[in-house]
mmCIF file of C-alpha atoms in Angstrom:
data_model
loop_
_atom_site.group_PDB
_atom_site.id
_atom_site.type_symbol
_atom_site.label_atom_id
_atom_site.label_comp_id
_atom_site.label_asym_id
_atom_site.label_seq_id
_atom_site.Cartn_x
_atom_site.Cartn_y
_atom_site.Cartn_z
ATOM 1 C CA MET A 169 -73.831 174.510 146.798
ATOM 2 C CA ILE A 170 -74.749 175.680 150.294
ATOM 3 C CA GLU A 171 -77.625 178.108 150.275
ATOM 4 C CA THR A 172 -77.122 180.994 152.680
ATOM 5 C CA PRO A 173 -80.220 181.193 154.908
ATOM 6 C CA THR A 174 -81.906 184.554 155.285
ATOM 7 C CA SER A 175 -83.052 186.119 158.520
ATOM 8 C CA ALA A 176 -86.138 187.510 156.745
ATOM 9 C CA ALA A 177 -87.383 184.009 155.931
ATOM 10 C CA LEU A 178 -86.607 182.847 159.450
ATOM 11 C CA GLU A 179 -88.470 185.799 160.971
ATOM 12 C CA ALA A 180 -91.534 185.241 158.783
ATOM 13 C CA ALA A 181 -91.686 181.587 159.807
ATOM 14 C CA LEU A 182 -91.264 182.428 163.499
ATOM 15 C CA ARG A 183 -93.879 185.213 163.463
ATOM 16 C CA ALA A 184 -96.394 182.749 162.054
ATOM 17 C CA ARG A 185 -95.866 180.544 165.112
ATOM 18 C CA LEU A 186 -95.751 183.073 167.957
ATOM 19 C CA ASN A 187 -98.710 184.368 169.917
ATOM 20 C CA PRO A 188 -99.291 188.173 169.955
ATOM 21 C CA ALA A 189 -97.554 188.760 173.291
ATOM 22 C CA ALA A 190 -94.428 186.914 172.207
ATOM 23 C CA SER A 191 -94.407 188.696 168.858
ATOM 24 C CA ALA A 192 -94.607 192.080 170.617
ATOM 25 C CA TRP A 193 -91.729 191.102 172.911
ATOM 26 C CA LEU A 194 -89.699 190.136 169.846
ATOM 27 C CA ASP A 195 -90.440 193.520 168.228
ATOM 28 C CA GLU A 196 -88.963 195.331 171.224
ATOM 29 C CA ALA A 197 -85.966 193.022 171.435
ATOM 30 C CA LEU A 198 -85.139 193.411 167.745
ATOM 31 C CA ALA A 199 -85.398 197.197 168.013
ATOM 32 C CA LEU A 200 -82.861 197.160 170.847
ATOM 33 C CA ALA A 201 -80.547 194.913 168.850
ATOM 34 C CA ARG A 202 -80.731 197.098 165.735
ATOM 35 C CA ALA A 203 -79.884 200.150 167.823
ATOM 36 C CA ALA A 204 -76.768 198.508 169.254
ATOM 37 C CA SER A 205 -73.323 199.414 167.922
ATOM 38 C CA PRO A 206 -71.213 196.372 166.988
ATOM 39 C CA SER A 207 -68.042 198.261 167.886
ATOM 40 C CA GLN A 208 -69.358 199.011 171.364
ATOM 41 C CA GLU A 209 -70.494 195.431 171.870
ATOM 42 C CA ALA A 210 -67.053 194.056 170.998
ATOM 43 C CA GLY A 211 -65.537 195.612 174.104
ATOM 44 C CA THR A 212 -68.078 194.229 176.548
ATOM 45 C CA GLY A 213 -66.239 192.261 179.235
ATOM 46 C CA ARG A 214 -67.368 189.067 180.918
ATOM 47 C CA ARG A 215 -68.311 190.850 184.151
ATOM 48 C CA ALA A 216 -69.629 194.057 182.591
ATOM 49 C CA PRO A 217 -73.402 194.694 182.632
ATOM 50 C CA LEU A 218 -75.167 193.155 179.681
ATOM 51 C CA PRO A 219 -76.373 195.527 176.952
ATOM 52 C CA PRO A 220 -80.195 195.560 176.783
ATOM 53 C CA TRP A 221 -80.437 193.418 173.656
ATOM 54 C CA GLN A 222 -78.144 190.790 175.158
ATOM 55 C CA MET A 223 -80.422 190.641 178.189
ATOM 56 C CA ARG A 224 -83.241 189.900 175.737
ATOM 57 C CA PHE A 225 -81.051 187.233 174.135
ATOM 58 C CA ALA A 226 -80.730 185.509 177.502
ATOM 59 C CA ALA A 227 -84.471 185.888 178.245
ATOM 60 C CA ALA A 228 -85.709 184.550 174.893
ATOM 61 C CA GLY A 229 -86.465 181.136 176.366
ATOM 62 C CA ARG A 230 -89.001 182.662 178.768
ATOM 63 C CA HIS A 231 -90.711 184.872 176.196
ATOM 64 C CA CYS A 232 -90.403 182.899 172.935
ATOM 65 C CA GLY A 233 -90.348 179.337 174.197
ATOM 66 C CA ARG A 234 -92.840 176.588 173.470
ATOM 67 C CA LYS A 235 -95.496 178.262 175.657
ATOM 68 C CA ALA A 236 -95.345 181.323 173.395
ATOM 69 C CA LEU A 237 -96.525 179.429 170.337
ATOM 70 C CA ALA A 238 -99.913 180.355 168.926
ATOM 71 C CA GLU A 239 -102.239 177.389 169.253
ATOM 72 C CA PRO A 240 -104.525 176.629 166.295
ATOM 73 C CA PRO A 241 -108.198 176.670 167.380
ATOM 74 C CA GLU A 242 -108.748 173.106 166.191
ATOM 75 C CA ALA A 243 -105.903 171.908 168.446
ATOM 76 C CA ALA A 244 -107.136 173.636 171.597
ATOM 77 C CA ASP A 245 -108.290 170.383 173.213
ATOM 78 C CA GLN A 246 -105.389 168.266 172.012
ATOM 79 C CA ARG A 247 -101.956 167.812 173.467
ATOM 80 C CA PRO A 248 -99.482 169.191 170.918
ATOM 81 C CA ALA A 249 -96.875 166.840 169.538
ATOM 82 C CA PRO A 250 -93.284 167.640 170.531
ATOM 83 C CA ALA A 251 -91.540 169.855 168.023
ATOM 84 C CA ALA A 252 -88.276 168.848 166.378
ATOM 85 C CA PRO A 253 -85.150 170.281 168.036
ATOM 86 C CA ALA A 254 -84.370 172.415 164.980
ATOM 87 C CA ALA A 255 -87.785 174.079 165.292
ATOM 88 C CA GLU A 256 -87.143 175.484 168.799
ATOM 89 C CA PRO A 257 -88.731 178.968 168.660
ATOM 90 C CA ALA A 258 -86.378 180.483 171.251
ATOM 91 C CA ASP A 259 -83.428 179.433 169.091
ATOM 92 C CA ASP A 260 -84.928 181.275 166.138
ATOM 93 C CA ALA A 261 -85.602 184.397 168.230
ATOM 94 C CA ARG A 262 -81.995 184.444 169.408
ATOM 95 C CA ILE A 263 -80.715 184.020 165.853
ATOM 96 C CA LEU A 264 -82.798 187.004 164.764
ATOM 97 C CA LEU A 265 -81.370 189.099 167.604
ATOM 98 C CA LEU A 266 -77.808 188.240 166.568
ATOM 99 C CA CYS A 267 -78.592 189.165 162.970
ATOM 100 C CA ALA A 268 -80.290 192.431 163.960
ATOM 101 C CA ALA A 269 -77.296 193.397 166.118
ATOM 102 C CA GLN A 270 -74.887 192.390 163.340
ATOM 103 C CA ALA A 271 -73.002 190.473 166.003
ATOM 104 C CA ASP A 272 -69.298 190.170 165.326
ATOM 105 C CA HIS A 273 -67.001 187.363 166.381
ATOM 106 C CA ALA A 274 -66.115 188.944 169.738
ATOM 107 C CA THR A 275 -69.784 189.284 170.686
ATOM 108 C CA LEU A 276 -70.597 185.749 169.554
ATOM 109 C CA ALA A 277 -67.668 184.340 171.499
ATOM 110 C CA LEU A 278 -68.728 186.208 174.642
ATOM 111 C CA LEU A 279 -72.350 185.053 174.396
ATOM 112 C CA TYR A 280 -71.212 181.502 173.732
ATOM 113 C CA GLU A 281 -68.725 181.457 176.599
ATOM 114 C CA ARG A 282 -71.153 182.646 179.255
ATOM 115 C CA GLY A 283 -74.298 181.140 177.741
ATOM 116 C CA THR A 284 -76.427 178.183 178.718
ATOM 117 C CA ALA A 285 -76.522 175.137 176.453
ATOM 118 C CA ALA A 286 -79.590 176.573 174.703
ATOM 119 C CA GLU A 287 -77.879 179.946 174.176
ATOM 120 C CA ARG A 288 -74.751 178.230 172.834
ATOM 121 C CA ARG A 289 -76.875 176.205 170.456
ATOM 122 C CA ALA A 290 -78.474 179.393 169.149
ATOM 123 C CA VAL A 291 -75.067 181.003 168.595
ATOM 124 C CA LEU A 292 -73.962 177.977 166.579
ATOM 125 C CA ARG A 293 -77.151 177.951 164.533
ATOM 126 C CA ALA A 294 -76.769 181.679 163.843
ATOM 127 C CA LEU A 295 -73.328 181.361 162.239
ATOM 128 C CA PRO A 296 -74.507 180.733 158.657
ATOM 129 C CA TYR A 297 -76.778 183.786 158.903
ATOM 130 C CA LEU A 298 -73.715 185.985 159.480
ATOM 131 C CA PRO A 299 -71.629 185.599 156.306
ATOM 132 C CA GLY A 300 -69.213 188.375 157.249
ATOM 133 C CA LEU A 301 -67.633 186.191 159.949
ATOM 134 C CA GLY A 302 -65.445 184.205 157.602
ATOM 135 C CA ALA A 303 -63.650 181.438 159.507
ATOM 136 C CA ALA A 304 -63.354 183.451 162.743
ATOM 137 C CA ALA A 305 -65.990 181.378 164.577
ATOM 138 C CA VAL A 306 -64.399 177.990 163.849
ATOM 139 C CA PRO A 307 -63.108 177.748 167.469
ATOM 140 C CA LEU A 308 -66.710 177.921 168.715
ATOM 141 C CA VAL A 309 -67.665 175.023 166.458
ATOM 142 C CA GLU A 310 -64.657 173.003 167.572
ATOM 143 C CA ASP A 311 -65.519 173.662 171.224
ATOM 144 C CA ALA A 312 -69.086 172.431 170.706
ATOM 145 C CA LEU A 313 -67.770 169.273 169.053
ATOM 146 C CA ARG A 314 -65.874 168.454 172.247
ATOM 147 C CA ALA A 315 -69.129 168.458 174.220
ATOM 148 C CA ASN A 316 -71.361 165.481 174.922
ATOM 149 C CA ASP A 317 -74.568 167.452 174.354
ATOM 150 C CA THR A 318 -75.961 165.927 171.160
ATOM 151 C CA ARG A 319 -77.998 169.034 170.328
ATOM 152 C CA LEU A 320 -74.834 171.134 170.460
ATOM 153 C CA VAL A 321 -73.041 168.620 168.247
ATOM 154 C CA ALA A 322 -75.907 168.659 165.744
ATOM 155 C CA ALA A 323 -75.885 172.466 165.670
ATOM 156 C CA ALA A 324 -72.113 172.515 165.219
ATOM 157 C CA VAL A 325 -72.113 170.425 162.019
ATOM 158 C CA GLY A 326 -74.412 172.761 160.094
ATOM 159 C CA PRO A 327 -73.709 174.919 157.022
ATOM 160 C CA TYR A 328 -71.037 177.021 158.736
ATOM 161 C CA ALA A 329 -68.938 173.937 159.481
ATOM 162 C CA ALA A 330 -69.441 172.718 155.917
ATOM 163 C CA ARG A 331 -67.921 175.959 154.654
ATOM 164 C CA HIS A 332 -65.167 176.623 157.163
ATOM 165 C CA LEU A 333 -64.180 173.604 159.264
ATOM 166 C CA PRO A 334 -60.715 172.318 158.234
ATOM 167 C CA PRO A 335 -60.609 168.767 156.787
ATOM 168 C CA HIS A 336 -59.081 167.136 159.866
ATOM 169 C CA SER A 337 -61.595 168.751 162.235
ATOM 170 C CA TRP A 338 -64.479 168.014 159.871
ATOM 171 C CA ARG A 339 -63.608 164.307 159.705
ATOM 172 C CA HIS A 340 -63.555 164.110 163.478
ATOM 173 C CA ALA A 341 -66.899 165.945 163.564
ATOM 174 C CA VAL A 342 -68.410 163.188 161.425
ATOM 175 C CA LEU A 343 -66.981 160.542 163.743
ATOM 176 C CA LYS A 344 -68.313 162.476 166.736
ATOM 177 C CA CYS A 345 -71.789 162.162 165.242
ATOM 178 C CA LEU A 346 -71.316 158.407 164.940
ATOM 179 C CA PHE A 347 -69.986 158.158 168.507
ATOM 180 C CA THR A 348 -72.855 160.096 170.044
ATOM 181 C CA GLY A 349 -75.717 158.894 167.856
ATOM 182 C CA VAL A 350 -76.323 162.235 166.122
ATOM 183 C CA PRO A 351 -77.815 161.345 162.703
ATOM 184 C CA VAL A 352 -75.389 162.104 159.889
ATOM 185 C CA SER A 353 -78.300 163.796 158.142
ATOM 186 C CA SER A 354 -77.432 166.689 160.479
ATOM 187 C CA VAL A 355 -74.070 167.116 158.730
ATOM 188 C CA ALA A 356 -74.476 169.826 156.098
ATOM 189 C CA GLU A 357 -73.002 169.128 152.667
ATOM 190 C CA LEU A 358 -71.928 165.640 153.723
ATOM 191 C CA ASP A 359 -71.739 164.242 150.187
ATOM 192 C CA ARG A 360 -69.688 167.172 148.891
ATOM 193 C CA ARG A 361 -67.138 167.180 151.689
ATOM 194 C CA ALA A 362 -66.829 163.400 151.964
ATOM 195 C CA ALA A 363 -66.394 162.825 148.221
ATOM 196 C CA ASP A 364 -63.056 161.170 147.383
ATOM 197 C CA ASP A 365 -61.879 161.589 150.975
ATOM 198 C CA GLY A 366 -59.701 158.522 151.390
ATOM 199 C CA GLU A 367 -58.568 159.554 154.874
ATOM 200 C CA LEU A 368 -62.163 159.741 156.086
ATOM 201 C CA ALA A 369 -62.831 156.314 154.557
ATOM 202 C CA ARG A 370 -59.800 154.905 156.406
ATOM 203 C CA MET A 371 -60.986 156.376 159.700
ATOM 204 C CA LEU A 372 -64.461 154.936 159.196
ATOM 205 C CA GLU A 373 -63.049 151.506 158.373
ATOM 206 C CA ASP A 374 -60.848 151.572 161.471
ATOM 207 C CA TYR A 375 -63.812 152.542 163.626
ATOM 208 C CA ALA A 376 -65.955 149.761 162.144
ATOM 209 C CA ARG A 377 -63.229 147.182 162.854
ATOM 210 C CA GLU A 378 -62.877 148.414 166.424
ATOM 211 C CA ARG A 379 -66.623 148.181 166.996
ATOM 212 C CA THR A 380 -66.795 144.678 165.548
ATOM 213 C CA ALA A 381 -63.764 143.458 167.494
ATOM 214 C CA ALA A 382 -65.393 144.751 170.695
ATOM 215 C CA GLY A 383 -68.623 142.906 169.902
ATOM 216 C CA ARG A 384 -70.554 146.093 169.233
ATOM 217 C CA GLN A 385 -72.843 146.985 166.386
ATOM 218 C CA VAL A 386 -71.518 149.223 163.636
ATOM 219 C CA PRO A 387 -73.774 152.308 163.275
ATOM 220 C CA GLU A 388 -75.747 152.109 160.059
ATOM 221 C CA ASP A 389 -74.944 155.763 159.384
ATOM 222 C CA LEU A 390 -71.284 154.779 159.027
ATOM 223 C CA TYR A 391 -72.066 153.053 155.745
ATOM 224 C CA LEU A 392 -73.908 156.108 154.459
ATOM 225 C CA VAL A 393 -70.805 158.215 155.036
ATOM 226 C CA LEU A 394 -68.538 155.515 153.642
ATOM 227 C CA ALA A 395 -70.604 155.447 150.453
ATOM 228 C CA SER A 396 -70.233 159.228 150.165
ATOM 229 C CA THR A 397 -66.455 158.856 150.124
ATOM 230 C CA GLY A 398 -66.664 156.707 146.996
ATOM 231 C CA THR A 399 -65.448 153.571 148.766
ATOM 232 C CA THR A 400 -67.249 150.559 147.328
ATOM 233 C CA GLY A 401 -66.063 147.830 149.665
ATOM 234 C CA HIS A 402 -66.746 147.201 153.343
ATOM 235 C CA PRO A 403 -64.228 147.139 156.169
ATOM 236 C CA GLU A 404 -62.767 143.650 156.514
ATOM 237 C CA GLY A 405 -64.414 141.789 159.362
ATOM 238 C CA SER A 406 -67.248 144.284 159.789
ATOM 239 C CA PRO A 407 -70.924 143.487 159.202
ATOM 240 C CA LEU A 408 -72.528 144.555 155.961
ATOM 241 C CA PRO A 409 -75.142 147.297 156.076
ATOM 242 C CA PRO A 410 -78.699 146.005 156.610
ATOM 243 C CA THR A 411 -80.638 144.833 153.588
ATOM 244 C CA ALA A 412 -84.216 143.712 153.185
ATOM 245 C CA ALA A 413 -84.982 140.036 153.609
ATOM 246 C CA PRO A 414 -86.684 138.195 150.705
ATOM 247 C CA ASP A 415 -90.076 138.672 152.353
ATOM 248 C CA GLY A 416 -89.509 142.413 152.662
ATOM 249 C CA SER A 417 -88.855 142.400 156.410
ATOM 250 C CA PRO A 418 -85.695 144.035 157.742
ATOM 251 C CA ALA A 419 -82.663 141.805 157.755
ATOM 252 C CA HIS A 420 -80.494 141.448 160.861
ATOM 253 C CA HIS A 421 -76.748 141.075 161.086
ATOM 254 C CA PRO A 422 -75.828 137.706 162.606
ATOM 255 C CA SER A 423 -72.417 139.160 163.363
ATOM 256 C CA ALA A 424 -73.751 142.298 165.002
ATOM 257 C CA PRO A 425 -74.717 141.888 168.663
ATOM 258 C CA GLY A 426 -76.869 144.396 170.479
ATOM 259 C CA THR A 427 -75.650 147.937 170.631
ATOM 260 C CA GLY A 428 -73.388 148.592 173.583
ATOM 261 C CA PRO A 429 -72.821 151.876 175.400
ATOM 262 C CA GLN A 430 -72.004 154.739 173.098
ATOM 263 C CA GLU A 431 -68.696 156.474 173.204
ATOM 264 C CA SER A 432 -68.558 160.134 174.040
#
């Protein structure tokens, strides 16, 4: 089962990371979003002035970005390690604004259409926090899956896609991850949706044969997905997934040359 994330848990985690100035900015932004009327927002045109909370949505990167994180005293003289993409604080601030405004599909589509890559990513990540959308936001997910931005692709294959993306589109989303190098661990509910999916298995086998025929390495993640479909064999003519050598060192595929350029 897919657990529906809660904005309260997200806000608590973000507050623990932000410095006081950023937290105060977020307070004001959330108050503006809560005061907004979803019905009024739905009619906002592309060239109309932005409502105040949407201006905060666009400005979240400046006020709740990495520089807004509270630094632990013991780390004051150390260079902080880069955070994982999913932990981007500005993303979380934007998700909270969308939840506070109870953004409907029209508002989400407008913010996505005119947004930067970071703003689009936040819209995609917000979708599972807005259960009232139903399948209305599927076109946004499908648009992101046509992009070559791997962070957009990773955001697009989250819990919302697991619930609402049609089978054909979902299969191509999995292949898009393989094409672009997005780890299939980003695909929410992969095992559930791939189970007994013979068409997905066929597509994976075809892709593996094409890669091998072109002298390219088959992505290891392909075999993880193939196993989830229930297929026990391996595509004819394709290399087996890597196994450990007798001495415990990683084994290499003699039939798998170096990885070539990735498709997009």
